[in-house]
Amino acid sequence: MAKMLPSDAEPKRLTKRRRESSLWWMYLPSVLLVFLFIIYPFFDGIRISLTNWNGFSQIYDYVGLEQYKRMFADPDTWLVVKNTLLYGIGSAILQNIIGLGYALLLNQTLKIRSLTRTIIYLPVIISPIVMGYIWYFFFAYQGGALNDIISWLGMEPVNALGNPDLNPFIIVFVNTFQFVGVAMIIYLAGLQSISKDYYEAANIDGASSWSKFKNITLPLLMPAITINIVINIIGGLKLFDVIVSLTNGGPGNASQSMSTFMYSLYFARQDAGYAATQGVLMAVIILVLSMAALIYFKRKEVEA
Amino acid sequence: MNQISKRAKWLSTGAALLITLCHVVPYYILITTSLKRAGDFSSKWLLPDYFSLENFTLAWEEANLSTAFMNTFIITIAAAAMLIIFGSLAAYALARRQTKLNKYIYMLFVAVMVIPPLTALVPLYQLVVDAGLMNTRLVAILNNVAAFLPLTIFLYAGFIRSTIPKELEEAARMDGASTIGVFFRVVFPLLKPITATVLILSCVYIWNDYQFAIFFLQDSDMHTLTVALSSFFGQNTSQLGLVGAAALIASLPMVILFLLLQRFFIEGLAAGSVKG
């Protein structure tokens, strides 16, 4: 091999060229797929939001910001945004508090630790639509497990899923139940990475359990808190499956999230331009909230 | 001191036991529901005093679960395979060649992770109709691949940067192997741990996917398990036993895999949960 190289400069040039080539053909399929199915539809959605398109007709007009004006004037928009925020922020708060509690409990050497962990984590791998049906069996008005208990106690059965004041909270509860295992696992990993030396030093100083938790555990868990809050907020804001199986957005639009509302605007009401406008709002809300949470908690990490 | 810590341990064990019981309730209800014949309106808290798998056989046929299983299986496996091949190839180029173009492309993939694909439901649906891909498994495969590619590339690129020594590739190249040859013979086998993560992550999410499937696979021959289940529920709201049996059948494969490979599942899903 070496004989074939005429001078020392030759191989250097070759490796340099090699190092500098982008190997673009290796990522070409990925770029094409992502462009076609994510980037192009995202921008085309903004274009459609400026039209009065019905979703199937060839003829439609550009109506400027009409759909946006309509969206901000529509009381349904605010109901749906309120629900979506409840699903996003409510689930994030519950999953983090409960997930941290579970992690603190299971960070001890208990005999049933691995069983408990498995059972809590199990719903994560079950489809949310199935999880919704399982909890439907629990909350259903007729023959639901909850109403069995209520009638044993001699009270009137409740139509929890049909009650618009109650069912958004049931949806938050079911979403929390399903994904609290993820928060728990991330917190467990965070807890195990904290050096025991800190606690021993604090013990020598005679610190109380609460002050150890507040001054050692919480600050050192900040990175885990950031990840958990951000992924739970995004997951909750996108919520779709569980709502379909528990309430289908009803009664009326009472438990609709932005995803399910967009779906019904498009498929049930053929209101494509308006559905696209709602899609743009949803993307903006998810982006703004997740970025705000990320920046806020990252700053706390630095302080701590 | 010892006495107190012993008592605390008992208390913690008790709390863990209680929590476990609470979390078992929905599965218990699912089992009692699915074991009860039509017309048995006894409490869901009680097991039936007979044993009948009638609901399971009925649900299997009426909900067309064999077709749904086949569709879900094909979509999941094909999408996971494409994710692994396309994702690792892309990540290799992006991690190893830090050209200006590649830096921009990598940033693009990271930025796309923030966009939830379904906020663009309307144009996406139109695109699929125009391309004549409605009610094909291909569209479900491609959509899922596109949705998980950015995360897959992110995970692979991180792994390649931090754990694969460049010297190995350079040695292989000295022997005259082509870039693609080096990748598949030298690099790809070393990516096993992260490939396992990607495989588990994509299989769980794609197997359980409902959103893409309900939009694009409305023809009953193309139903995946989740879509078959939701349409079966629509027809049988008064026969929850059947729905319960179908839900149990649909979840069983993943649950069994999870119980067998628990450690890999938990690690893999935690690694990928950054995207949620």
Coordinates of C-alpha atoms in Angstrom, one line a residue:
Chain A
M1 CA 0.0 0.0 0.0
A2 CA 2.6 2.5 1.1
K3 CA 4.5 2.1 -2.1
M4 CA 1.6 3.5 -4.1
L5 CA 1.7 6.8 -2.3
P6 CA 4.1 9.2 -4.2
S7 CA 4.8 11.6 -1.4
D8 CA 4.0 12.5 2.2
A9 CA 1.6 15.3 1.3
E10 CA -0.7 13.0 -0.6
P11 CA -2.3 11.0 2.3
K12 CA -2.7 14.1 4.4
R13 CA -4.7 15.8 1.7
L14 CA -6.8 12.7 1.2
T15 CA -7.7 12.3 4.9
K16 CA -8.4 16.0 5.1
R17 CA -10.9 15.8 2.3
R18 CA -12.4 12.7 3.8
R19 CA -12.8 14.4 7.1
E20 CA -14.4 17.4 5.6
S21 CA -16.9 15.6 3.4
S22 CA -20.3 15.8 5.1
L23 CA -21.4 12.3 4.2
W24 CA -24.7 13.9 3.4
W25 CA -26.1 10.8 1.8
M26 CA -26.1 9.1 5.1
Y27 CA -28.7 11.4 6.6
L28 CA -30.6 12.1 3.4
P29 CA -33.4 9.6 4.1
S30 CA -33.9 11.0 7.6
V31 CA -33.9 14.6 6.4
L32 CA -36.5 13.8 3.6
L33 CA -38.8 12.0 6.0
V34 CA -38.7 14.7 8.7
F35 CA -39.1 17.4 6.1
L36 CA -42.1 15.7 4.4
F37 CA -44.0 14.6 7.5
I38 CA -43.1 17.3 10.1
I39 CA -41.6 20.5 8.7
Y40 CA -43.6 20.9 5.5
P41 CA -47.0 20.2 7.3
F42 CA -46.1 22.6 10.0
F43 CA -45.6 25.5 7.6
D44 CA -48.5 24.4 5.4
G45 CA -50.7 24.5 8.5
I46 CA -49.8 28.2 9.0
R47 CA -50.9 28.8 5.3
I48 CA -54.2 26.9 5.7
S49 CA -54.9 28.8 8.9
L50 CA -55.2 31.9 6.7
T51 CA -57.9 30.3 4.5
N52 CA -61.6 29.4 4.8
W53 CA -60.9 25.9 3.5
N54 CA -63.5 23.2 4.4
G55 CA -61.1 20.3 4.1
F56 CA -62.1 18.7 0.8
S57 CA -63.2 21.4 -1.7
Q58 CA -60.8 22.6 -4.4
I59 CA -62.0 26.2 -4.0
Y60 CA -61.2 28.3 -1.0
D61 CA -60.2 31.9 -0.3
Y62 CA -57.4 33.4 1.7
V63 CA -59.2 35.4 4.4
G64 CA -56.2 36.9 6.2
L65 CA -56.4 36.8 10.0
E66 CA -60.2 36.1 10.0
Q67 CA -59.8 32.6 11.5
Y68 CA -57.6 34.1 14.2
K69 CA -60.1 36.7 15.1
R70 CA -62.8 34.0 15.1
M71 CA -60.6 31.8 17.4
F72 CA -60.0 34.5 20.0
A73 CA -63.7 35.5 20.0
D74 CA -64.8 31.8 20.3
P75 CA -65.7 30.9 23.9
D76 CA -65.0 27.3 23.1
T77 CA -61.4 28.2 22.4
W78 CA -61.0 29.5 26.0
L79 CA -62.7 26.5 27.5
V80 CA -60.5 24.2 25.5
V81 CA -57.3 26.2 26.3
K82 CA -58.3 26.1 30.0
N83 CA -58.7 22.4 29.9
T84 CA -55.4 21.9 28.1
L85 CA -53.6 24.0 30.6
L86 CA -55.2 22.0 33.4
Y87 CA -54.2 18.7 31.8
G88 CA -50.6 20.0 31.2
I89 CA -49.9 21.9 34.5
G90 CA -52.2 19.8 36.7
S91 CA -50.6 16.5 35.6
A92 CA -47.1 18.0 35.9
I93 CA -47.7 19.1 39.5
L94 CA -49.3 15.8 40.6
Q95 CA -46.9 13.5 38.8
N96 CA -43.9 15.4 40.3
I97 CA -45.2 15.5 43.9
I98 CA -46.4 11.9 43.9
G99 CA -43.5 10.6 41.8
L100 CA -41.0 12.2 44.2
G101 CA -42.9 10.8 47.2
Y102 CA -42.8 7.3 45.7
A103 CA -39.1 7.7 44.9
L104 CA -38.2 8.8 48.4
L105 CA -40.1 5.8 49.8
L106 CA -38.6 3.3 47.4
N107 CA -35.1 4.7 47.8
Q108 CA -35.0 2.7 51.1
T109 CA -34.2 -1.0 51.2
L110 CA -37.6 -2.5 51.5
K111 CA -38.6 -6.1 50.9
I112 CA -41.4 -5.2 48.5
R113 CA -39.4 -2.5 46.7
S114 CA -39.1 -4.0 43.3
L115 CA -42.6 -5.3 43.3
T116 CA -44.0 -1.9 44.1
R117 CA -41.8 -0.3 41.5
T118 CA -42.9 -2.7 38.8
I119 CA -46.6 -2.2 39.6
I120 CA -46.3 1.6 39.6
Y121 CA -44.4 1.5 36.3
L122 CA -46.5 -1.0 34.5
P123 CA -49.1 1.5 33.0
V124 CA -46.3 3.3 31.1
I125 CA -46.1 0.5 28.6
I126 CA -49.9 0.1 28.3
S127 CA -51.6 2.1 25.5
P128 CA -53.2 5.3 27.0
I129 CA -56.4 4.4 25.1
V130 CA -56.5 1.1 27.0
M131 CA -55.8 2.8 30.2
G132 CA -58.7 5.1 29.6
Y133 CA -61.1 2.2 29.1
I134 CA -59.8 0.5 32.2
W135 CA -60.6 3.6 34.3
Y136 CA -63.9 3.9 32.4
F137 CA -64.8 0.6 34.1
F138 CA -64.0 2.2 37.4
F139 CA -65.8 5.5 36.9
A140 CA -68.7 4.4 34.6
Y141 CA -72.2 5.6 35.8
Q142 CA -73.8 2.2 35.3
G143 CA -72.0 -0.7 36.8
G144 CA -68.8 1.2 37.5
A145 CA -66.6 0.0 40.4
L146 CA -66.8 3.4 42.1
N147 CA -70.6 3.5 42.2
D148 CA -70.6 0.0 43.7
I149 CA -68.8 1.4 46.7
I150 CA -70.9 4.5 46.8
S151 CA -74.1 2.4 46.8
W152 CA -72.8 0.1 49.5
L153 CA -72.4 3.2 51.6
G154 CA -76.0 3.9 50.9
M155 CA -75.5 7.0 48.8
E156 CA -76.7 7.9 45.3
P157 CA -74.5 6.8 42.4
V158 CA -72.6 9.6 40.8
N159 CA -72.2 10.2 37.0
A160 CA -68.5 11.3 37.4
L161 CA -67.6 11.1 33.7
G162 CA -70.7 13.0 32.7
N163 CA -70.2 15.8 35.1
P164 CA -68.4 18.7 33.3
D165 CA -67.1 20.2 36.6
L166 CA -65.5 16.9 37.6
N167 CA -64.4 15.0 34.5
P168 CA -61.4 17.2 33.6
F169 CA -60.0 16.3 37.0
I170 CA -60.6 12.6 36.4
I171 CA -58.6 12.9 33.1
V172 CA -55.8 14.6 35.0
F173 CA -55.9 11.8 37.6
V174 CA -55.8 9.0 35.0
N175 CA -53.0 10.6 33.1
T176 CA -51.1 11.0 36.4
F177 CA -51.7 7.4 37.3
Q178 CA -50.4 6.3 33.9
F179 CA -47.2 8.2 33.8
V180 CA -46.2 8.8 37.5
G181 CA -43.9 5.8 37.1
V182 CA -41.7 7.8 34.7
A183 CA -41.3 10.6 37.2
M184 CA -40.6 8.1 40.0
I185 CA -37.8 6.4 38.0
I186 CA -36.1 9.7 37.1
Y187 CA -36.3 10.8 40.7
L188 CA -34.9 7.4 41.9
A189 CA -32.0 7.8 39.6
G190 CA -31.5 11.4 40.8
L191 CA -31.6 10.3 44.5
Q192 CA -29.1 7.5 43.9
S193 CA -26.6 9.9 42.4
I194 CA -26.6 12.1 45.6
S195 CA -23.5 11.3 47.7
K196 CA -24.2 9.9 51.2
D197 CA -21.4 12.2 52.5
Y198 CA -23.7 15.2 52.5
Y199 CA -26.2 13.4 54.7
E200 CA -23.5 12.1 57.1
A201 CA -22.2 15.7 57.5
A202 CA -25.7 17.0 58.1
N203 CA -26.2 14.2 60.7
I204 CA -23.1 15.3 62.6
D205 CA -24.5 18.8 62.6
G206 CA -27.8 17.4 64.0
A207 CA -29.9 18.5 61.1
S208 CA -33.6 17.4 61.1
S209 CA -35.0 15.2 58.3
W210 CA -36.9 18.1 56.9
S211 CA -33.9 20.4 56.8
K212 CA -31.9 17.6 55.1
F213 CA -34.6 17.2 52.5
K214 CA -34.8 21.0 51.9
N215 CA -31.1 21.8 51.9
I216 CA -29.6 18.7 50.4
T217 CA -32.1 16.5 48.5
L218 CA -34.2 19.1 46.8
P219 CA -31.3 21.3 45.5
L220 CA -29.4 18.3 44.2
L221 CA -32.5 16.9 42.5
M222 CA -33.1 20.1 40.5
P223 CA -31.9 18.6 37.2
A224 CA -34.3 15.7 37.6
I225 CA -37.1 18.1 38.6
T226 CA -36.4 20.1 35.4
I227 CA -36.7 17.1 33.1
N228 CA -39.8 15.8 34.8
I229 CA -41.7 19.1 34.8
V230 CA -40.9 19.7 31.1
I231 CA -41.8 16.2 29.9
N232 CA -44.9 16.1 32.0
I233 CA -46.1 19.5 30.8
I234 CA -45.6 18.6 27.2
G235 CA -47.2 15.2 27.6
G236 CA -50.2 16.7 29.3
L237 CA -50.7 19.6 26.8
K238 CA -50.8 17.0 24.0
L239 CA -53.2 14.7 25.7
F240 CA -55.6 13.0 23.3
D241 CA -56.1 9.2 23.8
V242 CA -57.2 9.2 27.4
I243 CA -59.8 11.9 26.7
V244 CA -61.2 9.9 23.7
S245 CA -61.7 6.8 25.8
L246 CA -62.9 8.4 29.0
T247 CA -65.3 11.2 27.9
N248 CA -64.7 11.7 24.1
G249 CA -64.4 15.4 25.0
G250 CA -67.9 15.7 26.4
P251 CA -70.4 16.5 27.6
G252 CA -70.5 19.1 24.8
N253 CA -67.0 20.4 24.7
A254 CA -66.6 20.3 28.5
S255 CA -63.5 18.0 28.7
Q256 CA -62.1 18.7 25.2
S257 CA -58.3 19.3 24.9
M258 CA -56.8 21.3 22.0
S259 CA -55.9 18.0 20.3
T260 CA -59.4 16.5 20.6
F261 CA -61.1 19.8 19.7
M262 CA -58.9 20.1 16.6
Y263 CA -59.9 16.6 15.6
S264 CA -63.6 17.2 16.0
L265 CA -63.4 20.6 14.1
Y266 CA -61.7 18.9 11.2
F267 CA -63.4 15.5 11.0
A268 CA -66.9 16.2 12.4
R269 CA -67.4 19.8 11.3
Q270 CA -65.2 20.0 8.1
D271 CA -63.8 23.3 9.4
A272 CA -60.3 22.7 8.2
G273 CA -59.1 26.3 8.1
Y274 CA -60.3 26.8 11.6
A275 CA -58.8 23.5 12.8
A276 CA -55.4 24.5 11.3
T277 CA -55.7 27.8 13.3
Q278 CA -56.3 25.9 16.5
G279 CA -53.3 23.8 15.6
V280 CA -51.1 26.8 15.3
L281 CA -52.3 28.1 18.7
M282 CA -51.6 24.6 20.2
A283 CA -48.1 24.6 18.8
V284 CA -47.5 28.1 20.2
I285 CA -48.8 27.2 23.7
I286 CA -46.7 24.0 23.9
L287 CA -43.6 25.8 22.7
V288 CA -44.0 28.8 25.0
L289 CA -44.9 26.8 28.1
S290 CA -42.2 24.1 27.7
M291 CA -39.5 26.7 27.0
A292 CA -40.7 28.9 29.9
A293 CA -40.6 25.9 32.3
L294 CA -37.2 24.8 30.9
I295 CA -35.6 28.3 31.4
Y296 CA -37.2 28.8 34.8
F297 CA -36.0 25.5 36.2
K298 CA -32.6 25.7 34.5
R299 CA -32.1 29.0 36.3
K300 CA -33.0 27.4 39.6
E301 CA -30.5 24.6 38.9
V302 CA -27.7 27.2 38.6
E303 CA -28.8 28.9 41.9
A304 CA -28.9 25.6 43.7
Chain B
M1 CA -32.2 4.3 67.8
N2 CA -32.5 0.8 66.4
Q3 CA -36.0 0.4 67.7
I4 CA -37.0 3.7 66.0
S5 CA -35.5 2.8 62.7
K6 CA -37.1 -0.6 62.8
R7 CA -40.5 0.9 63.3
A8 CA -39.8 3.4 60.5
K9 CA -39.0 0.5 58.2
W10 CA -42.2 -1.2 59.0
L11 CA -44.1 2.0 58.4
S12 CA -42.4 2.4 55.0
T13 CA -43.1 -1.2 54.1
G14 CA -46.7 -0.7 55.0
A15 CA -47.0 2.5 52.9
A16 CA -45.4 0.7 50.0
L17 CA -47.8 -2.1 50.3
L18 CA -50.8 0.2 50.4
I19 CA -49.6 2.1 47.4
T20 CA -49.1 -1.2 45.5
L21 CA -52.6 -2.2 46.4
C22 CA -54.0 1.1 45.1
H23 CA -52.1 0.7 41.8
V24 CA -53.3 -2.8 41.4
V25 CA -57.0 -1.8 41.6
P26 CA -57.5 -0.9 37.9
Y27 CA -55.9 -4.2 36.7
Y28 CA -58.1 -6.1 39.1
I29 CA -61.2 -4.4 37.8
L30 CA -60.1 -5.1 34.3
I31 CA -59.8 -8.8 35.1
T32 CA -63.1 -9.1 36.9
T33 CA -64.9 -7.2 34.1
S34 CA -63.4 -9.3 31.3
L35 CA -64.3 -12.6 33.1
K36 CA -68.0 -11.8 33.4
R37 CA -70.5 -13.1 30.9
A38 CA -73.0 -10.7 29.3
G39 CA -76.0 -10.2 31.6
D40 CA -73.9 -10.6 34.8
F41 CA -74.4 -7.3 36.5
S42 CA -72.7 -8.2 39.8
S43 CA -70.2 -5.8 41.4
K44 CA -67.0 -5.2 39.5
W45 CA -65.2 -5.8 42.8
L46 CA -66.2 -9.4 42.9
L47 CA -64.8 -12.2 40.8
P48 CA -67.5 -14.4 39.1
D49 CA -68.3 -17.7 40.7
Y50 CA -67.9 -19.5 37.4
F51 CA -65.0 -19.5 35.0
S52 CA -65.6 -18.6 31.4
L53 CA -63.3 -17.3 28.7
E54 CA -66.3 -16.6 26.5
N55 CA -65.6 -12.9 26.3
F56 CA -62.1 -13.5 25.1
T57 CA -63.1 -15.8 22.2
L58 CA -66.0 -13.5 21.3
A59 CA -63.9 -10.4 21.5
W60 CA -61.1 -12.0 19.4
E61 CA -63.5 -12.6 16.6
E62 CA -65.9 -9.6 16.8
A63 CA -63.2 -7.0 17.2
N64 CA -61.2 -8.5 14.4
L65 CA -58.2 -8.7 16.7
S66 CA -56.2 -11.2 14.6
T67 CA -56.0 -8.6 11.7
A68 CA -55.3 -5.8 14.2
F69 CA -52.5 -7.8 15.7
M70 CA -51.0 -8.5 12.3
N71 CA -51.2 -4.8 11.3
T72 CA -49.8 -3.5 14.6
F73 CA -47.0 -6.1 14.4
I74 CA -46.0 -5.2 10.9
I75 CA -46.1 -1.4 11.5
T76 CA -44.1 -1.6 14.7
I77 CA -41.4 -3.9 13.4
A78 CA -41.0 -2.1 10.1
A79 CA -40.9 1.4 11.7
A80 CA -38.5 0.2 14.4
A81 CA -36.2 -1.3 11.7
M82 CA -36.2 1.9 9.6
L83 CA -35.6 4.0 12.7
I84 CA -32.6 2.0 13.7
I85 CA -31.0 2.0 10.2
F86 CA -31.8 5.6 9.1
G87 CA -31.2 7.0 12.6
S88 CA -27.8 5.3 13.2
L89 CA -26.6 6.2 9.7
A90 CA -27.6 9.8 10.1
A91 CA -26.2 10.1 13.6
Y92 CA -22.9 8.7 12.5
A93 CA -22.4 11.3 9.8
L94 CA -23.6 14.1 12.0
A95 CA -21.5 13.0 15.0
R96 CA -18.3 12.3 13.1
R97 CA -18.2 15.0 10.4
Q98 CA -18.5 18.4 12.0
T99 CA -18.9 20.4 8.8
K100 CA -21.0 23.6 8.8
L101 CA -23.8 21.9 6.9
N102 CA -23.8 19.0 9.3
K103 CA -24.0 21.3 12.3
Y104 CA -27.1 23.0 10.8
I105 CA -28.7 19.7 10.0
Y106 CA -28.1 18.5 13.5
M107 CA -29.6 21.7 15.0
L108 CA -32.6 21.2 12.7
F109 CA -33.3 17.7 14.1
V110 CA -33.0 19.0 17.7
A111 CA -35.4 21.9 16.9
V112 CA -37.9 19.5 15.3
M113 CA -38.1 17.5 18.5
V114 CA -40.0 20.4 20.1
I115 CA -42.8 20.4 17.4
P116 CA -45.6 18.0 18.3
P117 CA -46.3 16.4 14.9
L118 CA -50.0 16.4 15.3
T119 CA -50.5 20.1 15.7
A120 CA -50.2 20.0 11.9
L121 CA -53.0 17.5 11.6
V122 CA -54.9 19.2 8.8
P123 CA -52.0 19.6 6.3
L124 CA -50.6 16.2 7.3
Y125 CA -54.0 14.6 6.6
Q126 CA -54.2 16.4 3.2
L127 CA -50.7 15.3 2.3
V128 CA -51.5 11.7 3.0
V129 CA -54.7 11.9 1.0
D130 CA -52.9 13.5 -2.0
A131 CA -50.2 11.0 -1.9
G132 CA -52.8 8.2 -2.1
L133 CA -51.5 6.7 1.1
M134 CA -54.8 6.7 3.1
N135 CA -55.5 3.4 4.7
T136 CA -52.1 1.9 4.1
R137 CA -49.7 0.5 6.6
L138 CA -47.0 2.4 4.8
V139 CA -48.3 5.8 6.0
A140 CA -48.4 4.7 9.6
I141 CA -44.9 3.4 9.3
L142 CA -43.5 6.5 7.7
N143 CA -45.3 8.9 10.1
N144 CA -44.1 7.0 13.1
V145 CA -40.5 6.9 11.7
A146 CA -40.6 10.7 11.0
A147 CA -42.0 11.4 14.5
F148 CA -39.3 9.4 16.3
L149 CA -36.3 10.0 14.0
P150 CA -35.1 13.3 15.7
L151 CA -35.0 11.6 19.1
T152 CA -33.4 8.5 17.6
I153 CA -30.7 10.6 15.9
F154 CA -30.1 12.5 19.1
L155 CA -29.6 9.4 21.2
Y156 CA -27.4 7.7 18.6
A157 CA -25.2 10.8 18.1
G158 CA -24.7 11.3 21.8
F159 CA -23.7 7.6 22.2
I160 CA -21.3 7.7 19.2
R161 CA -19.6 10.9 20.4
S162 CA -19.1 9.7 24.0
T163 CA -18.3 6.0 23.6
I164 CA -17.1 4.9 20.1
P165 CA -13.3 5.5 19.8
K166 CA -12.4 7.1 16.4
E167 CA -9.2 5.0 16.3
L168 CA -11.2 1.9 15.5
E169 CA -12.7 3.4 12.4
E170 CA -9.4 4.8 11.3
A171 CA -7.8 1.4 11.6
A172 CA -10.5 -0.2 9.6
R173 CA -10.2 2.5 6.9
M174 CA -6.4 1.9 6.7
D175 CA -7.3 -1.6 5.6
G176 CA -9.2 -0.1 2.7
A177 CA -12.8 -0.5 3.9
S178 CA -15.4 2.0 2.5
T179 CA -17.2 4.4 4.8
I180 CA -20.4 2.3 4.7
G181 CA -18.4 -0.8 5.3
V182 CA -16.7 0.7 8.3
F183 CA -20.0 1.8 9.6
F184 CA -21.8 -1.6 9.3
R185 CA -18.9 -3.8 10.2
V186 CA -17.1 -1.8 12.9
V187 CA -19.4 0.9 14.3
F188 CA -22.9 -0.5 14.2
P189 CA -22.1 -3.6 16.3
L190 CA -20.7 -1.3 19.0
L191 CA -24.0 0.6 19.1
K192 CA -25.9 -2.4 20.6
P193 CA -26.8 -0.8 24.0
I194 CA -28.3 2.4 22.4
T195 CA -29.9 0.3 19.7
A196 CA -31.7 -1.7 22.4
T197 CA -32.9 1.6 23.9
V198 CA -34.2 2.8 20.6
L199 CA -35.8 -0.5 19.9
I200 CA -37.7 -0.6 23.2
L201 CA -38.7 3.0 23.1
S202 CA -40.0 2.9 19.5
C203 CA -41.8 -0.4 19.9
V204 CA -43.6 0.7 23.0
Y205 CA -44.8 4.0 21.5
I206 CA -45.6 2.7 18.1
W207 CA -47.4 -0.5 19.4
N208 CA -49.5 1.8 21.6
D209 CA -50.0 4.6 19.0
Y210 CA -53.5 5.7 18.6
Q211 CA -53.3 9.3 17.2
F212 CA -51.7 8.5 13.8
A213 CA -53.6 5.3 13.5
I214 CA -57.1 6.8 14.1
F215 CA -56.4 9.5 11.5
F216 CA -54.9 7.4 8.7
L217 CA -56.2 3.8 9.2
Q218 CA -59.9 4.0 9.3
D219 CA -60.6 1.0 7.0
S220 CA -61.3 -1.9 9.2
D221 CA -58.8 -4.2 7.3
M222 CA -56.1 -1.7 8.3
H223 CA -57.0 -1.2 12.0
T224 CA -54.3 -1.5 14.5
L225 CA -55.1 -2.8 18.0
T226 CA -55.8 0.6 19.5
V227 CA -58.2 1.6 16.7
A228 CA -59.9 -1.8 16.6
L229 CA -60.4 -1.4 20.4
S230 CA -61.9 2.1 20.2
S231 CA -64.3 1.1 17.4
F232 CA -65.2 -2.1 19.3
F233 CA -65.9 0.0 22.4
G234 CA -68.2 2.3 20.3
Q235 CA -70.3 -0.7 19.4
N236 CA -70.3 -2.4 22.8
T237 CA -70.7 0.3 25.4
S238 CA -73.2 -1.8 27.2
Q239 CA -71.1 -5.0 27.1
L240 CA -68.0 -3.9 29.0
G241 CA -67.0 -7.5 29.5
L242 CA -66.2 -7.8 25.8
V243 CA -64.3 -4.5 25.8
G244 CA -62.3 -5.6 28.9
A245 CA -61.4 -8.9 27.3
A246 CA -60.2 -7.1 24.1
A247 CA -58.3 -4.6 26.1
L248 CA -56.5 -7.3 28.0
I249 CA -55.6 -9.3 24.9
A250 CA -54.3 -6.1 23.2
S251 CA -52.0 -5.2 26.1
L252 CA -50.7 -8.7 27.0
P253 CA -47.8 -8.9 24.6
M254 CA -46.2 -5.7 25.8
V255 CA -46.9 -6.5 29.4
I256 CA -45.2 -9.9 29.1
L257 CA -42.2 -8.4 27.3
F258 CA -42.0 -5.8 30.0
L259 CA -42.1 -8.3 32.9
L260 CA -39.3 -10.3 31.2
L261 CA -37.0 -7.5 30.2
Q262 CA -38.0 -5.0 32.9
R263 CA -34.5 -3.5 33.5
F264 CA -34.1 -2.7 29.8
F265 CA -37.6 -1.3 29.5
I266 CA -37.1 1.1 32.4
E267 CA -33.7 2.3 31.4
G268 CA -34.7 2.7 27.8
L269 CA -37.8 4.6 28.5
A270 CA -36.1 6.8 31.0
A271 CA -33.4 7.7 28.4
G272 CA -36.0 8.5 25.8
S273 CA -38.5 10.2 28.1
V274 CA -36.8 13.5 27.3
K275 CA -39.2 13.6 24.4
G276 CA -42.2 12.2 26.2

